[in-house]
């Protein structure tokens, strides 16, 4: 993963309406908050662990009331 990957604007076509990614914007409002979630847990030779982020997603939905 390169630094350039972090500054590429999100592509809305990749997300369903109910997914958090559908709420992303490439604009930052004054006083706004930017969340940068990076996971490079690929593992060596395809040995990556599957991680359950459902609790985190639930907390994000609750904290932001579906608004970013």
Coordinates of C-alpha atoms in Angstrom, one line a residue:
X1 CA 0.0 0.0 0.0
X2 CA 1.4 3.4 -1.0
X3 CA 0.7 6.8 0.4
X4 CA -1.0 7.7 -2.9
X5 CA -3.7 5.2 -2.1
X6 CA -4.8 7.4 0.8
X7 CA -5.4 10.5 -1.2
X8 CA -7.4 8.9 -4.1
X9 CA -11.0 10.1 -3.8
X10 CA -13.6 7.4 -3.0
X11 CA -15.5 5.7 -5.8
X12 CA -19.2 5.7 -5.0
X13 CA -20.0 3.0 -7.5
X14 CA -18.3 0.3 -5.4
X15 CA -20.8 0.6 -2.5
X16 CA -24.4 -0.4 -1.9
X17 CA -26.7 2.3 -0.5
X18 CA -26.7 0.6 3.0
X19 CA -22.9 0.5 3.3
X20 CA -20.8 3.1 5.1
X21 CA -18.8 3.7 1.9
X22 CA -21.9 5.1 0.3
X23 CA -21.7 8.0 2.8
X24 CA -18.2 9.0 1.9
X25 CA -17.4 12.4 0.4
X26 CA -14.2 13.7 -1.2
X27 CA -14.8 17.1 0.4
X28 CA -13.8 18.1 3.9
X29 CA -16.0 20.7 5.6
X30 CA -14.5 23.3 7.9
X31 CA -14.4 21.8 11.4
X32 CA -15.2 18.4 9.9
X33 CA -13.7 15.1 10.8
X34 CA -11.8 12.7 8.6
X35 CA -11.6 9.0 9.5
X36 CA -8.8 7.1 7.8
X37 CA -9.1 3.4 8.3
X38 CA -6.2 1.4 6.9
X39 CA -5.8 -2.3 7.2
X40 CA -2.8 -4.0 5.6
X41 CA -3.5 -7.4 7.1
X42 CA -2.8 -9.5 4.0
X43 CA -0.4 -11.9 5.6
X44 CA 2.5 -13.7 4.1
X45 CA 1.9 -16.1 1.2
X46 CA -1.9 -15.7 1.5
X47 CA -2.0 -16.5 5.2
X48 CA -4.0 -13.4 6.2
X49 CA -6.5 -13.6 9.1
X50 CA -10.1 -12.8 8.6
X51 CA -10.9 -10.0 11.0
X52 CA -14.4 -9.1 12.2
X53 CA -15.0 -5.4 12.2
X54 CA -18.8 -5.6 12.6
X55 CA -18.6 -4.0 16.1
X56 CA -16.6 -1.1 14.8
X57 CA -19.0 -0.6 11.9
X58 CA -22.0 -0.6 14.3
X59 CA -20.3 2.0 16.5
X60 CA -19.6 4.2 13.5
X61 CA -23.2 4.1 12.3
X62 CA -24.4 5.0 15.8
X63 CA -21.8 7.7 16.4
X64 CA -22.4 9.5 13.1
X65 CA -26.1 8.9 12.7
X66 CA -25.4 7.9 9.1
X67 CA -23.8 11.3 8.4
X68 CA -20.2 11.9 7.6

